[in-house]
């Protein structure tokens, strides 16, 4: 996929041009527009404005971080990417472990065989996970224990 990062000042002036006009024609490519804010407060104050202005579009607006929002096509999520990678590697029948900590990880966590969220994640992220670990620094330890 292609990712675009903008300040809040130029989000909508660039939206039509970059998100739609630069759309890739290839079936497996997806455009994602990333909007990075100066602070969580700035993102929170602008979130409704963004969703209201994009409600006619066929997109989802997702909190990806405390200062970052992603705008993605409605039929795209991280689990779809996991499925495509598994198909590409001819491992469709193998189990997957997904790690996540934000709203853009929910579908991947809900649909993976084993899902692990970080301790700092919101409760709704933790609820869809099989396990919660303290932080991303503990991923290696989790995998090492899992493979024993």
PDB file of N, CA and C in Angstrom, residues 35-133:
ATOM      1  N   UNK A  35      -3.129  10.668   8.710  1.00  0.00           N
ATOM      2  CA  UNK A  35      -3.190  12.046   9.180  1.00  0.00           C
ATOM      3  C   UNK A  35      -2.556  12.082  10.564  1.00  0.00           C
ATOM      4  N   UNK A  36      -1.452  12.788  10.678  1.00  0.00           N
ATOM      5  CA  UNK A  36      -0.759  12.881  11.961  1.00  0.00           C
ATOM      6  C   UNK A  36      -1.034  14.247  12.571  1.00  0.00           C
ATOM      7  N   UNK A  37      -1.452  14.249  13.823  1.00  0.00           N
ATOM      8  CA  UNK A  37      -1.788  15.478  14.532  1.00  0.00           C
ATOM      9  C   UNK A  37      -0.673  15.857  15.493  1.00  0.00           C
ATOM     10  N   UNK A  38      -0.715  17.099  15.945  1.00  0.00           N
ATOM     11  CA  UNK A  38       0.296  17.582  16.876  1.00  0.00           C
ATOM     12  C   UNK A  38       0.135  16.996  18.269  1.00  0.00           C
ATOM     13  N   UNK A  39      -1.093  16.621  18.638  1.00  0.00           N
ATOM     14  CA  UNK A  39      -1.349  16.085  19.974  1.00  0.00           C
ATOM     15  C   UNK A  39      -2.620  15.251  19.952  1.00  0.00           C
ATOM     16  N   UNK A  40      -2.828  14.473  21.005  1.00  0.00           N
ATOM     17  CA  UNK A  40      -4.051  13.685  21.135  1.00  0.00           C
ATOM     18  C   UNK A  40      -5.257  14.619  21.167  1.00  0.00           C
ATOM     19  N   UNK A  41      -5.131  15.721  21.866  1.00  0.00           N
ATOM     20  CA  UNK A  41      -6.228  16.696  21.956  1.00  0.00           C
ATOM     21  C   UNK A  41      -6.601  17.230  20.565  1.00  0.00           C
ATOM     22  N   UNK A  42      -5.591  17.540  19.761  1.00  0.00           N
ATOM     23  CA  UNK A  42      -5.813  18.030  18.404  1.00  0.00           C
ATOM     24  C   UNK A  42      -6.540  16.977  17.571  1.00  0.00           C
ATOM     25  N   UNK A  43      -6.119  15.707  17.695  1.00  0.00           N
ATOM     26  CA  UNK A  43      -6.774  14.640  16.951  1.00  0.00           C
ATOM     27  C   UNK A  43      -8.220  14.489  17.407  1.00  0.00           C
ATOM     28  N   UNK A  44      -8.429  14.468  18.706  1.00  0.00           N
ATOM     29  CA  UNK A  44      -9.767  14.298  19.249  1.00  0.00           C
ATOM     30  C   UNK A  44     -10.693  15.436  18.810  1.00  0.00           C
ATOM     31  N   UNK A  45     -10.175  16.655  18.808  1.00  0.00           N
ATOM     32  CA  UNK A  45     -10.967  17.815  18.404  1.00  0.00           C
ATOM     33  C   UNK A  45     -11.313  17.797  16.921  1.00  0.00           C
ATOM     34  N   UNK A  46     -10.509  17.157  16.108  1.00  0.00           N
ATOM     35  CA  UNK A  46     -10.720  17.140  14.657  1.00  0.00           C
ATOM     36  C   UNK A  46     -11.358  15.863  14.121  1.00  0.00           C
ATOM     37  N   UNK A  47     -11.466  14.828  14.948  1.00  0.00           N
ATOM     38  CA  UNK A  47     -11.937  13.530  14.475  1.00  0.00           C
ATOM     39  C   UNK A  47     -13.341  13.618  13.870  1.00  0.00           C
ATOM     40  N   UNK A  48     -14.279  14.247  14.546  1.00  0.00           N
ATOM     41  CA  UNK A  48     -15.643  14.369  14.018  1.00  0.00           C
ATOM     42  C   UNK A  48     -15.665  15.178  12.740  1.00  0.00           C
ATOM     43  N   UNK A  49     -14.852  16.224  12.663  1.00  0.00           N
ATOM     44  CA  UNK A  49     -14.759  17.026  11.453  1.00  0.00           C
ATOM     45  C   UNK A  49     -14.311  16.150  10.275  1.00  0.00           C
ATOM     46  N   UNK A  50     -13.318  15.317  10.531  1.00  0.00           N
ATOM     47  CA  UNK A  50     -12.801  14.435   9.479  1.00  0.00           C
ATOM     48  C   UNK A  50     -13.862  13.430   9.050  1.00  0.00           C
ATOM     49  N   UNK A  51     -14.469  12.740  10.022  1.00  0.00           N
ATOM     50  CA  UNK A  51     -15.469  11.724   9.670  1.00  0.00           C
ATOM     51  C   UNK A  51     -16.670  12.348   8.976  1.00  0.00           C
ATOM     52  N   UNK A  52     -17.086  13.538   9.414  1.00  0.00           N
ATOM     53  CA  UNK A  52     -18.214  14.213   8.751  1.00  0.00           C
ATOM     54  C   UNK A  52     -17.881  14.553   7.305  1.00  0.00           C
ATOM     55  N   UNK A  53     -16.665  15.001   7.052  1.00  0.00           N
ATOM     56  CA  UNK A  53     -16.271  15.393   5.699  1.00  0.00           C
ATOM     57  C   UNK A  53     -16.015  14.195   4.789  1.00  0.00           C
ATOM     58  N   UNK A  54     -15.824  13.034   5.362  1.00  0.00           N
ATOM     59  CA  UNK A  54     -15.562  11.839   4.555  1.00  0.00           C
ATOM     60  C   UNK A  54     -16.729  10.862   4.552  1.00  0.00           C
ATOM     61  N   UNK A  55     -17.859  11.257   5.138  1.00  0.00           N
ATOM     62  CA  UNK A  55     -18.976  10.314   5.259  1.00  0.00           C
ATOM     63  C   UNK A  55     -19.550   9.869   3.923  1.00  0.00           C
ATOM     64  N   UNK A  56     -19.377  10.655   2.888  1.00  0.00           N
ATOM     65  CA  UNK A  56     -19.869  10.272   1.561  1.00  0.00           C
ATOM     66  C   UNK A  56     -18.895   9.341   0.835  1.00  0.00           C
ATOM     67  N   UNK A  57     -17.701   9.223   1.355  1.00  0.00           N
ATOM     68  CA  UNK A  57     -16.683   8.366   0.739  1.00  0.00           C
ATOM     69  C   UNK A  57     -16.862   6.932   1.216  1.00  0.00           C
ATOM     70  N   UNK A  58     -16.338   5.997   0.495  1.00  0.00           N
ATOM     71  CA  UNK A  58     -16.418   4.589   0.858  1.00  0.00           C
ATOM     72  C   UNK A  58     -15.179   4.208   1.667  1.00  0.00           C
ATOM     73  N   UNK A  59     -15.001   4.892   2.822  1.00  0.00           N
ATOM     74  CA  UNK A  59     -13.802   4.702   3.637  1.00  0.00           C
ATOM     75  C   UNK A  59     -14.158   4.576   5.110  1.00  0.00           C
ATOM     76  N   UNK A  60     -13.232   4.026   5.874  1.00  0.00           N
ATOM     77  CA  UNK A  60     -13.289   4.019   7.333  1.00  0.00           C
ATOM     78  C   UNK A  60     -12.211   4.940   7.858  1.00  0.00           C
ATOM     79  N   UNK A  61     -12.529   5.671   8.910  1.00  0.00           N
ATOM     80  CA  UNK A  61     -11.560   6.514   9.591  1.00  0.00           C
ATOM     81  C   UNK A  61     -11.258   5.817  10.904  1.00  0.00           C
ATOM     82  N   UNK A  62      -9.972   5.477  11.118  1.00  0.00           N
ATOM     83  CA  UNK A  62      -9.580   4.626  12.234  1.00  0.00           C
ATOM     84  C   UNK A  62      -8.497   5.302  13.064  1.00  0.00           C
ATOM     85  N   UNK A  63      -8.664   5.265  14.396  1.00  0.00           N
ATOM     86  CA  UNK A  63      -7.588   5.695  15.281  1.00  0.00           C
ATOM     87  C   UNK A  63      -6.467   4.671  15.182  1.00  0.00           C
ATOM     88  N   UNK A  64      -5.296   5.090  14.789  1.00  0.00           N
ATOM     89  CA  UNK A  64      -4.172   4.164  14.680  1.00  0.00           C
ATOM     90  C   UNK A  64      -3.165   4.389  15.799  1.00  0.00           C
ATOM     91  N   UNK A  65      -3.249   5.508  16.468  1.00  0.00           N
ATOM     92  CA  UNK A  65      -2.291   5.878  17.502  1.00  0.00           C
ATOM     93  C   UNK A  65      -2.889   7.065  18.242  1.00  0.00           C
ATOM     94  N   UNK A  66      -2.215   7.542  19.255  1.00  0.00           N
ATOM     95  CA  UNK A  66      -2.740   8.677  20.015  1.00  0.00           C
ATOM     96  C   UNK A  66      -2.727   9.973  19.222  1.00  0.00           C
ATOM     97  N   UNK A  67      -1.937  10.054  18.160  1.00  0.00           N
ATOM     98  CA  UNK A  67      -1.901  11.272  17.343  1.00  0.00           C
ATOM     99  C   UNK A  67      -2.022  10.964  15.852  1.00  0.00           C
ATOM    100  N   UNK A  68      -2.470   9.777  15.501  1.00  0.00           N
ATOM    101  CA  UNK A  68      -2.463   9.345  14.108  1.00  0.00           C
ATOM    102  C   UNK A  68      -3.791   8.697  13.745  1.00  0.00           C
ATOM    103  N   UNK A  69      -4.368   9.108  12.628  1.00  0.00           N
ATOM    104  CA  UNK A  69      -5.616   8.549  12.119  1.00  0.00           C
ATOM    105  C   UNK A  69      -5.342   8.017  10.720  1.00  0.00           C
ATOM    106  N   UNK A  70      -5.919   6.867  10.408  1.00  0.00           N
ATOM    107  CA  UNK A  70      -5.796   6.308   9.067  1.00  0.00           C
ATOM    108  C   UNK A  70      -7.156   6.354   8.382  1.00  0.00           C
ATOM    109  N   UNK A  71      -7.143   6.678   7.107  1.00  0.00           N
ATOM    110  CA  UNK A  71      -8.343   6.632   6.276  1.00  0.00           C
ATOM    111  C   UNK A  71      -8.096   5.530   5.262  1.00  0.00           C
ATOM    112  N   UNK A  72      -8.915   4.480   5.335  1.00  0.00           N
ATOM    113  CA  UNK A  72      -8.717   3.309   4.479  1.00  0.00           C
ATOM    114  C   UNK A  72     -10.027   2.937   3.797  1.00  0.00           C
ATOM    115  N   UNK A  73      -9.952   2.296   2.636  1.00  0.00           N
ATOM    116  CA  UNK A  73     -11.178   1.807   1.999  1.00  0.00           C
ATOM    117  C   UNK A  73     -11.942   0.884   2.953  1.00  0.00           C
ATOM    118  N   UNK A  74     -13.271   0.915   2.894  1.00  0.00           N
ATOM    119  CA  UNK A  74     -14.103   0.163   3.838  1.00  0.00           C
ATOM    120  C   UNK A  74     -13.815  -1.338   3.861  1.00  0.00           C
ATOM    121  N   UNK A  75     -13.405  -1.904   2.773  1.00  0.00           N
ATOM    122  CA  UNK A  75     -13.202  -3.346   2.725  1.00  0.00           C
ATOM    123  C   UNK A  75     -11.755  -3.752   3.006  1.00  0.00           C
ATOM    124  N   UNK A  76     -10.981  -2.878   3.640  1.00  0.00           N
ATOM    125  CA  UNK A  76      -9.570  -3.155   3.895  1.00  0.00           C
ATOM    126  C   UNK A  76      -9.301  -3.148   5.395  1.00  0.00           C
ATOM    127  N   UNK A  77      -8.571  -4.153   5.852  1.00  0.00           N
ATOM    128  CA  UNK A  77      -8.101  -4.176   7.230  1.00  0.00           C
ATOM    129  C   UNK A  77      -6.830  -5.015   7.294  1.00  0.00           C
ATOM    130  N   UNK A  78      -6.182  -5.037   8.435  1.00  0.00           N
ATOM    131  CA  UNK A  78      -4.911  -5.749   8.553  1.00  0.00           C
ATOM    132  C   UNK A  78      -5.076  -7.253   8.400  1.00  0.00           C
ATOM    133  N   UNK A  79      -6.229  -7.800   8.783  1.00  0.00           N
ATOM    134  CA  UNK A  79      -6.409  -9.235   8.626  1.00  0.00           C
ATOM    135  C   UNK A  79      -6.422  -9.627   7.156  1.00  0.00           C
ATOM    136  N   UNK A  80      -6.993  -8.792   6.314  1.00  0.00           N
ATOM    137  CA  UNK A  80      -6.953  -9.038   4.871  1.00  0.00           C
ATOM    138  C   UNK A  80      -5.510  -9.134   4.393  1.00  0.00           C
ATOM    139  N   UNK A  81      -4.660  -8.264   4.917  1.00  0.00           N
ATOM    140  CA  UNK A  81      -3.237  -8.312   4.557  1.00  0.00           C
ATOM    141  C   UNK A  81      -2.594  -9.608   5.028  1.00  0.00           C
ATOM    142  N   UNK A  82      -2.931 -10.047   6.237  1.00  0.00           N
ATOM    143  CA  UNK A  82      -2.395 -11.315   6.749  1.00  0.00           C
ATOM    144  C   UNK A  82      -2.808 -12.456   5.824  1.00  0.00           C
ATOM    145  N   UNK A  83      -4.062 -12.472   5.421  1.00  0.00           N
ATOM    146  CA  UNK A  83      -4.542 -13.520   4.520  1.00  0.00           C
ATOM    147  C   UNK A  83      -3.793 -13.502   3.190  1.00  0.00           C
ATOM    148  N   UNK A  84      -3.549 -12.315   2.648  1.00  0.00           N
ATOM    149  CA  UNK A  84      -2.841 -12.219   1.368  1.00  0.00           C
ATOM    150  C   UNK A  84      -1.395 -12.702   1.502  1.00  0.00           C
ATOM    151  N   UNK A  85      -0.735 -12.366   2.604  1.00  0.00           N
ATOM    152  CA  UNK A  85       0.643 -12.819   2.808  1.00  0.00           C
ATOM    153  C   UNK A  85       0.673 -14.337   2.966  1.00  0.00           C
ATOM    154  N   UNK A  86      -0.272 -14.895   3.724  1.00  0.00           N
ATOM    155  CA  UNK A  86      -0.332 -16.349   3.872  1.00  0.00           C
ATOM    156  C   UNK A  86      -0.526 -17.034   2.526  1.00  0.00           C
ATOM    157  N   UNK A  87      -1.377 -16.474   1.689  1.00  0.00           N
ATOM    158  CA  UNK A  87      -1.612 -17.046   0.360  1.00  0.00           C
ATOM    159  C   UNK A  87      -0.347 -16.940  -0.490  1.00  0.00           C
ATOM    160  N   UNK A  88       0.291 -15.791  -0.458  1.00  0.00           N
ATOM    161  CA  UNK A  88       1.518 -15.566  -1.214  1.00  0.00           C
ATOM    162  C   UNK A  88       2.605 -16.565  -0.821  1.00  0.00           C
ATOM    163  N   UNK A  89       2.695 -16.876   0.477  1.00  0.00           N
ATOM    164  CA  UNK A  89       3.714 -17.800   0.976  1.00  0.00           C
ATOM    165  C   UNK A  89       3.248 -19.255   0.973  1.00  0.00           C
ATOM    166  N   UNK A  90       2.035 -19.495   0.464  1.00  0.00           N
ATOM    167  CA  UNK A  90       1.455 -20.851   0.413  1.00  0.00           C
ATOM    168  C   UNK A  90       1.368 -21.482   1.796  1.00  0.00           C
ATOM    169  N   UNK A  91       0.941 -20.693   2.776  1.00  0.00           N
ATOM    170  CA  UNK A  91       0.798 -21.205   4.145  1.00  0.00           C
ATOM    171  C   UNK A  91      -0.603 -20.914   4.680  1.00  0.00           C
ATOM    172  N   UNK A  92      -1.606 -20.989   3.809  1.00  0.00           N
ATOM    173  CA  UNK A  92      -2.983 -20.682   4.208  1.00  0.00           C
ATOM    174  C   UNK A  92      -3.468 -21.525   5.381  1.00  0.00           C
ATOM    175  N   UNK A  93      -2.978 -22.750   5.507  1.00  0.00           N
ATOM    176  CA  UNK A  93      -3.444 -23.647   6.563  1.00  0.00           C
ATOM    177  C   UNK A  93      -2.651 -23.533   7.858  1.00  0.00           C
ATOM    178  N   UNK A  94      -1.699 -22.635   7.910  1.00  0.00           N
ATOM    179  CA  UNK A  94      -0.886 -22.455   9.108  1.00  0.00           C
ATOM    180  C   UNK A  94      -1.542 -21.456  10.062  1.00  0.00           C
ATOM    181  N   UNK A  95      -1.315 -21.656  11.354  1.00  0.00           N
ATOM    182  CA  UNK A  95      -1.837 -20.726  12.351  1.00  0.00           C
ATOM    183  C   UNK A  95      -1.077 -19.408  12.300  1.00  0.00           C
ATOM    184  N   UNK A  96      -1.752 -18.342  12.688  1.00  0.00           N
ATOM    185  CA  UNK A  96      -1.102 -17.039  12.746  1.00  0.00           C
ATOM    186  C   UNK A  96      -1.204 -16.477  14.157  1.00  0.00           C
ATOM    187  N   UNK A  97      -0.180 -15.742  14.529  1.00  0.00           N
ATOM    188  CA  UNK A  97      -0.175 -14.996  15.781  1.00  0.00           C
ATOM    189  C   UNK A  97      -0.164 -13.523  15.401  1.00  0.00           C
ATOM    190  N   UNK A  98      -1.115 -12.781  15.924  1.00  0.00           N
ATOM    191  CA  UNK A  98      -1.193 -11.347  15.639  1.00  0.00           C
ATOM    192  C   UNK A  98      -0.922 -10.569  16.919  1.00  0.00           C
ATOM    193  N   UNK A  99      -0.151  -9.503  16.790  1.00  0.00           N
ATOM    194  CA  UNK A  99       0.139  -8.601  17.901  1.00  0.00           C
ATOM    195  C   UNK A  99      -0.424  -7.238  17.551  1.00  0.00           C
ATOM    196  N   UNK A 100      -1.091  -6.596  18.506  1.00  0.00           N
ATOM    197  CA  UNK A 100      -1.649  -5.285  18.218  1.00  0.00           C
ATOM    198  C   UNK A 100      -1.942  -4.477  19.469  1.00  0.00           C
ATOM    199  N   UNK A 101      -2.159  -3.181  19.233  1.00  0.00           N
ATOM    200  CA  UNK A 101      -2.435  -2.301  20.376  1.00  0.00           C
ATOM    201  C   UNK A 101      -3.378  -1.156  20.046  1.00  0.00           C
ATOM    202  N   UNK A 102      -3.921  -1.126  18.827  1.00  0.00           N
ATOM    203  CA  UNK A 102      -4.784   0.003  18.487  1.00  0.00           C
ATOM    204  C   UNK A 102      -5.965  -0.439  17.641  1.00  0.00           C
ATOM    205  N   UNK A 103      -6.858   0.498  17.405  1.00  0.00           N
ATOM    206  CA  UNK A 103      -8.107   0.209  16.700  1.00  0.00           C
ATOM    207  C   UNK A 103      -7.884  -0.413  15.329  1.00  0.00           C
ATOM    208  N   UNK A 104      -6.821  -0.019  14.644  1.00  0.00           N
ATOM    209  CA  UNK A 104      -6.581  -0.576  13.310  1.00  0.00           C
ATOM    210  C   UNK A 104      -6.120  -2.029  13.353  1.00  0.00           C
ATOM    211  N   UNK A 105      -5.942  -2.586  14.539  1.00  0.00           N
ATOM    212  CA  UNK A 105      -5.535  -3.986  14.704  1.00  0.00           C
ATOM    213  C   UNK A 105      -6.711  -4.905  15.036  1.00  0.00           C
ATOM    214  N   UNK A 106      -7.887  -4.356  15.313  1.00  0.00           N
ATOM    215  CA  UNK A 106      -9.005  -5.152  15.841  1.00  0.00           C
ATOM    216  C   UNK A 106      -9.379  -6.330  14.952  1.00  0.00           C
ATOM    217  N   UNK A 107      -9.608  -6.122  13.669  1.00  0.00           N
ATOM    218  CA  UNK A 107     -10.018  -7.228  12.791  1.00  0.00           C
ATOM    219  C   UNK A 107      -8.942  -8.306  12.728  1.00  0.00           C
ATOM    220  N   UNK A 108      -7.691  -7.895  12.695  1.00  0.00           N
ATOM    221  CA  UNK A 108      -6.597  -8.853  12.660  1.00  0.00           C
ATOM    222  C   UNK A 108      -6.574  -9.668  13.956  1.00  0.00           C
ATOM    223  N   UNK A 109      -6.739  -9.015  15.092  1.00  0.00           N
ATOM    224  CA  UNK A 109      -6.728  -9.709  16.378  1.00  0.00           C
ATOM    225  C   UNK A 109      -7.928 -10.652  16.494  1.00  0.00           C
ATOM    226  N   UNK A 110      -9.102 -10.191  16.086  1.00  0.00           N
ATOM    227  CA  UNK A 110     -10.315 -11.011  16.180  1.00  0.00           C
ATOM    228  C   UNK A 110     -10.244 -12.252  15.310  1.00  0.00           C
ATOM    229  N   UNK A 111      -9.565 -12.178  14.189  1.00  0.00           N
ATOM    230  CA  UNK A 111      -9.592 -13.265  13.213  1.00  0.00           C
ATOM    231  C   UNK A 111      -8.336 -14.116  13.148  1.00  0.00           C
ATOM    232  N   UNK A 112      -7.323 -13.772  13.908  1.00  0.00           N
ATOM    233  CA  UNK A 112      -6.104 -14.594  13.916  1.00  0.00           C
ATOM    234  C   UNK A 112      -6.284 -15.759  14.877  1.00  0.00           C
ATOM    235  N   UNK A 113      -5.497 -16.791  14.674  1.00  0.00           N
ATOM    236  CA  UNK A 113      -5.600 -17.975  15.521  1.00  0.00           C
ATOM    237  C   UNK A 113      -5.210 -17.657  16.959  1.00  0.00           C
ATOM    238  N   UNK A 114      -4.171 -16.888  17.121  1.00  0.00           N
ATOM    239  CA  UNK A 114      -3.719 -16.446  18.440  1.00  0.00           C
ATOM    240  C   UNK A 114      -3.540 -14.940  18.362  1.00  0.00           C
ATOM    241  N   UNK A 115      -4.146 -14.225  19.284  1.00  0.00           N
ATOM    242  CA  UNK A 115      -4.044 -12.766  19.252  1.00  0.00           C
ATOM    243  C   UNK A 115      -3.526 -12.252  20.586  1.00  0.00           C
ATOM    244  N   UNK A 116      -2.603 -11.321  20.482  1.00  0.00           N
ATOM    245  CA  UNK A 116      -1.928 -10.780  21.660  1.00  0.00           C
ATOM    246  C   UNK A 116      -1.968  -9.261  21.593  1.00  0.00           C
ATOM    247  N   UNK A 117      -2.463  -8.647  22.642  1.00  0.00           N
ATOM    248  CA  UNK A 117      -2.460  -7.178  22.689  1.00  0.00           C
ATOM    249  C   UNK A 117      -1.471  -6.712  23.748  1.00  0.00           C
ATOM    250  N   UNK A 118      -1.117  -5.449  23.646  1.00  0.00           N
ATOM    251  CA  UNK A 118      -0.158  -4.845  24.565  1.00  0.00           C
ATOM    252  C   UNK A 118      -0.895  -4.307  25.797  1.00  0.00           C
ATOM    253  N   UNK A 119      -0.218  -4.285  26.915  1.00  0.00           N
ATOM    254  CA  UNK A 119      -0.814  -3.827  28.163  1.00  0.00           C
ATOM    255  C   UNK A 119      -1.342  -2.411  28.110  1.00  0.00           C
ATOM    256  N   UNK A 120      -0.758  -1.563  27.283  1.00  0.00           N
ATOM    257  CA  UNK A 120      -1.204  -0.167  27.193  1.00  0.00           C
ATOM    258  C   UNK A 120      -2.405   0.026  26.260  1.00  0.00           C
ATOM    259  N   UNK A 121      -2.844  -1.048  25.612  1.00  0.00           N
ATOM    260  CA  UNK A 121      -3.973  -0.946  24.676  1.00  0.00           C
ATOM    261  C   UNK A 121      -5.268  -0.655  25.432  1.00  0.00           C
ATOM    262  N   UNK A 122      -6.223  -0.054  24.726  1.00  0.00           N
ATOM    263  CA  UNK A 122      -7.541   0.192  25.313  1.00  0.00           C
ATOM    264  C   UNK A 122      -8.220  -1.146  25.601  1.00  0.00           C
ATOM    265  N   UNK A 123      -9.160  -1.125  26.532  1.00  0.00           N
ATOM    266  CA  UNK A 123      -9.843  -2.357  26.940  1.00  0.00           C
ATOM    267  C   UNK A 123     -10.532  -3.069  25.786  1.00  0.00           C
ATOM    268  N   UNK A 124     -11.104  -2.336  24.838  1.00  0.00           N
ATOM    269  CA  UNK A 124     -11.789  -2.995  23.712  1.00  0.00           C
ATOM    270  C   UNK A 124     -10.813  -3.761  22.841  1.00  0.00           C
ATOM    271  N   UNK A 125      -9.547  -3.344  22.809  1.00  0.00           N
ATOM    272  CA  UNK A 125      -8.515  -4.080  22.060  1.00  0.00           C
ATOM    273  C   UNK A 125      -8.162  -5.343  22.840  1.00  0.00           C
ATOM    274  N   UNK A 126      -7.993  -5.208  24.141  1.00  0.00           N
ATOM    275  CA  UNK A 126      -7.649  -6.358  24.980  1.00  0.00           C
ATOM    276  C   UNK A 126      -8.746  -7.413  24.961  1.00  0.00           C
ATOM    277  N   UNK A 127     -10.004  -6.988  24.900  1.00  0.00           N
ATOM    278  CA  UNK A 127     -11.135  -7.934  24.928  1.00  0.00           C
ATOM    279  C   UNK A 127     -11.162  -8.865  23.718  1.00  0.00           C
ATOM    280  N   UNK A 128     -10.635  -8.439  22.583  1.00  0.00           N
ATOM    281  CA  UNK A 128     -10.654  -9.301  21.397  1.00  0.00           C
ATOM    282  C   UNK A 128      -9.397 -10.161  21.294  1.00  0.00           C
ATOM    283  N   UNK A 129      -8.518 -10.045  22.269  1.00  0.00           N
ATOM    284  CA  UNK A 129      -7.248 -10.782  22.260  1.00  0.00           C
ATOM    285  C   UNK A 129      -7.303 -12.009  23.152  1.00  0.00           C
ATOM    286  N   UNK A 130      -6.520 -13.024  22.783  1.00  0.00           N
ATOM    287  CA  UNK A 130      -6.395 -14.216  23.617  1.00  0.00           C
ATOM    288  C   UNK A 130      -5.491 -13.966  24.814  1.00  0.00           C
ATOM    289  N   UNK A 131      -4.538 -13.061  24.642  1.00  0.00           N
ATOM    290  CA  UNK A 131      -3.541 -12.818  25.687  1.00  0.00           C
ATOM    291  C   UNK A 131      -3.139 -11.355  25.651  1.00  0.00           C
ATOM    292  N   UNK A 132      -2.756 -10.843  26.818  1.00  0.00           N
ATOM    293  CA  UNK A 132      -2.236  -9.479  26.932  1.00  0.00           C
ATOM    294  C   UNK A 132      -0.832  -9.579  27.509  1.00  0.00           C
ATOM    295  N   UNK A 133       0.127  -8.924  26.854  1.00  0.00           N
ATOM    296  CA  UNK A 133       1.484  -8.861  27.386  1.00  0.00           C
ATOM    297  C   UNK A 133       1.795  -7.407  27.742  1.00  0.00           C
TER     298      UNK A 133
END
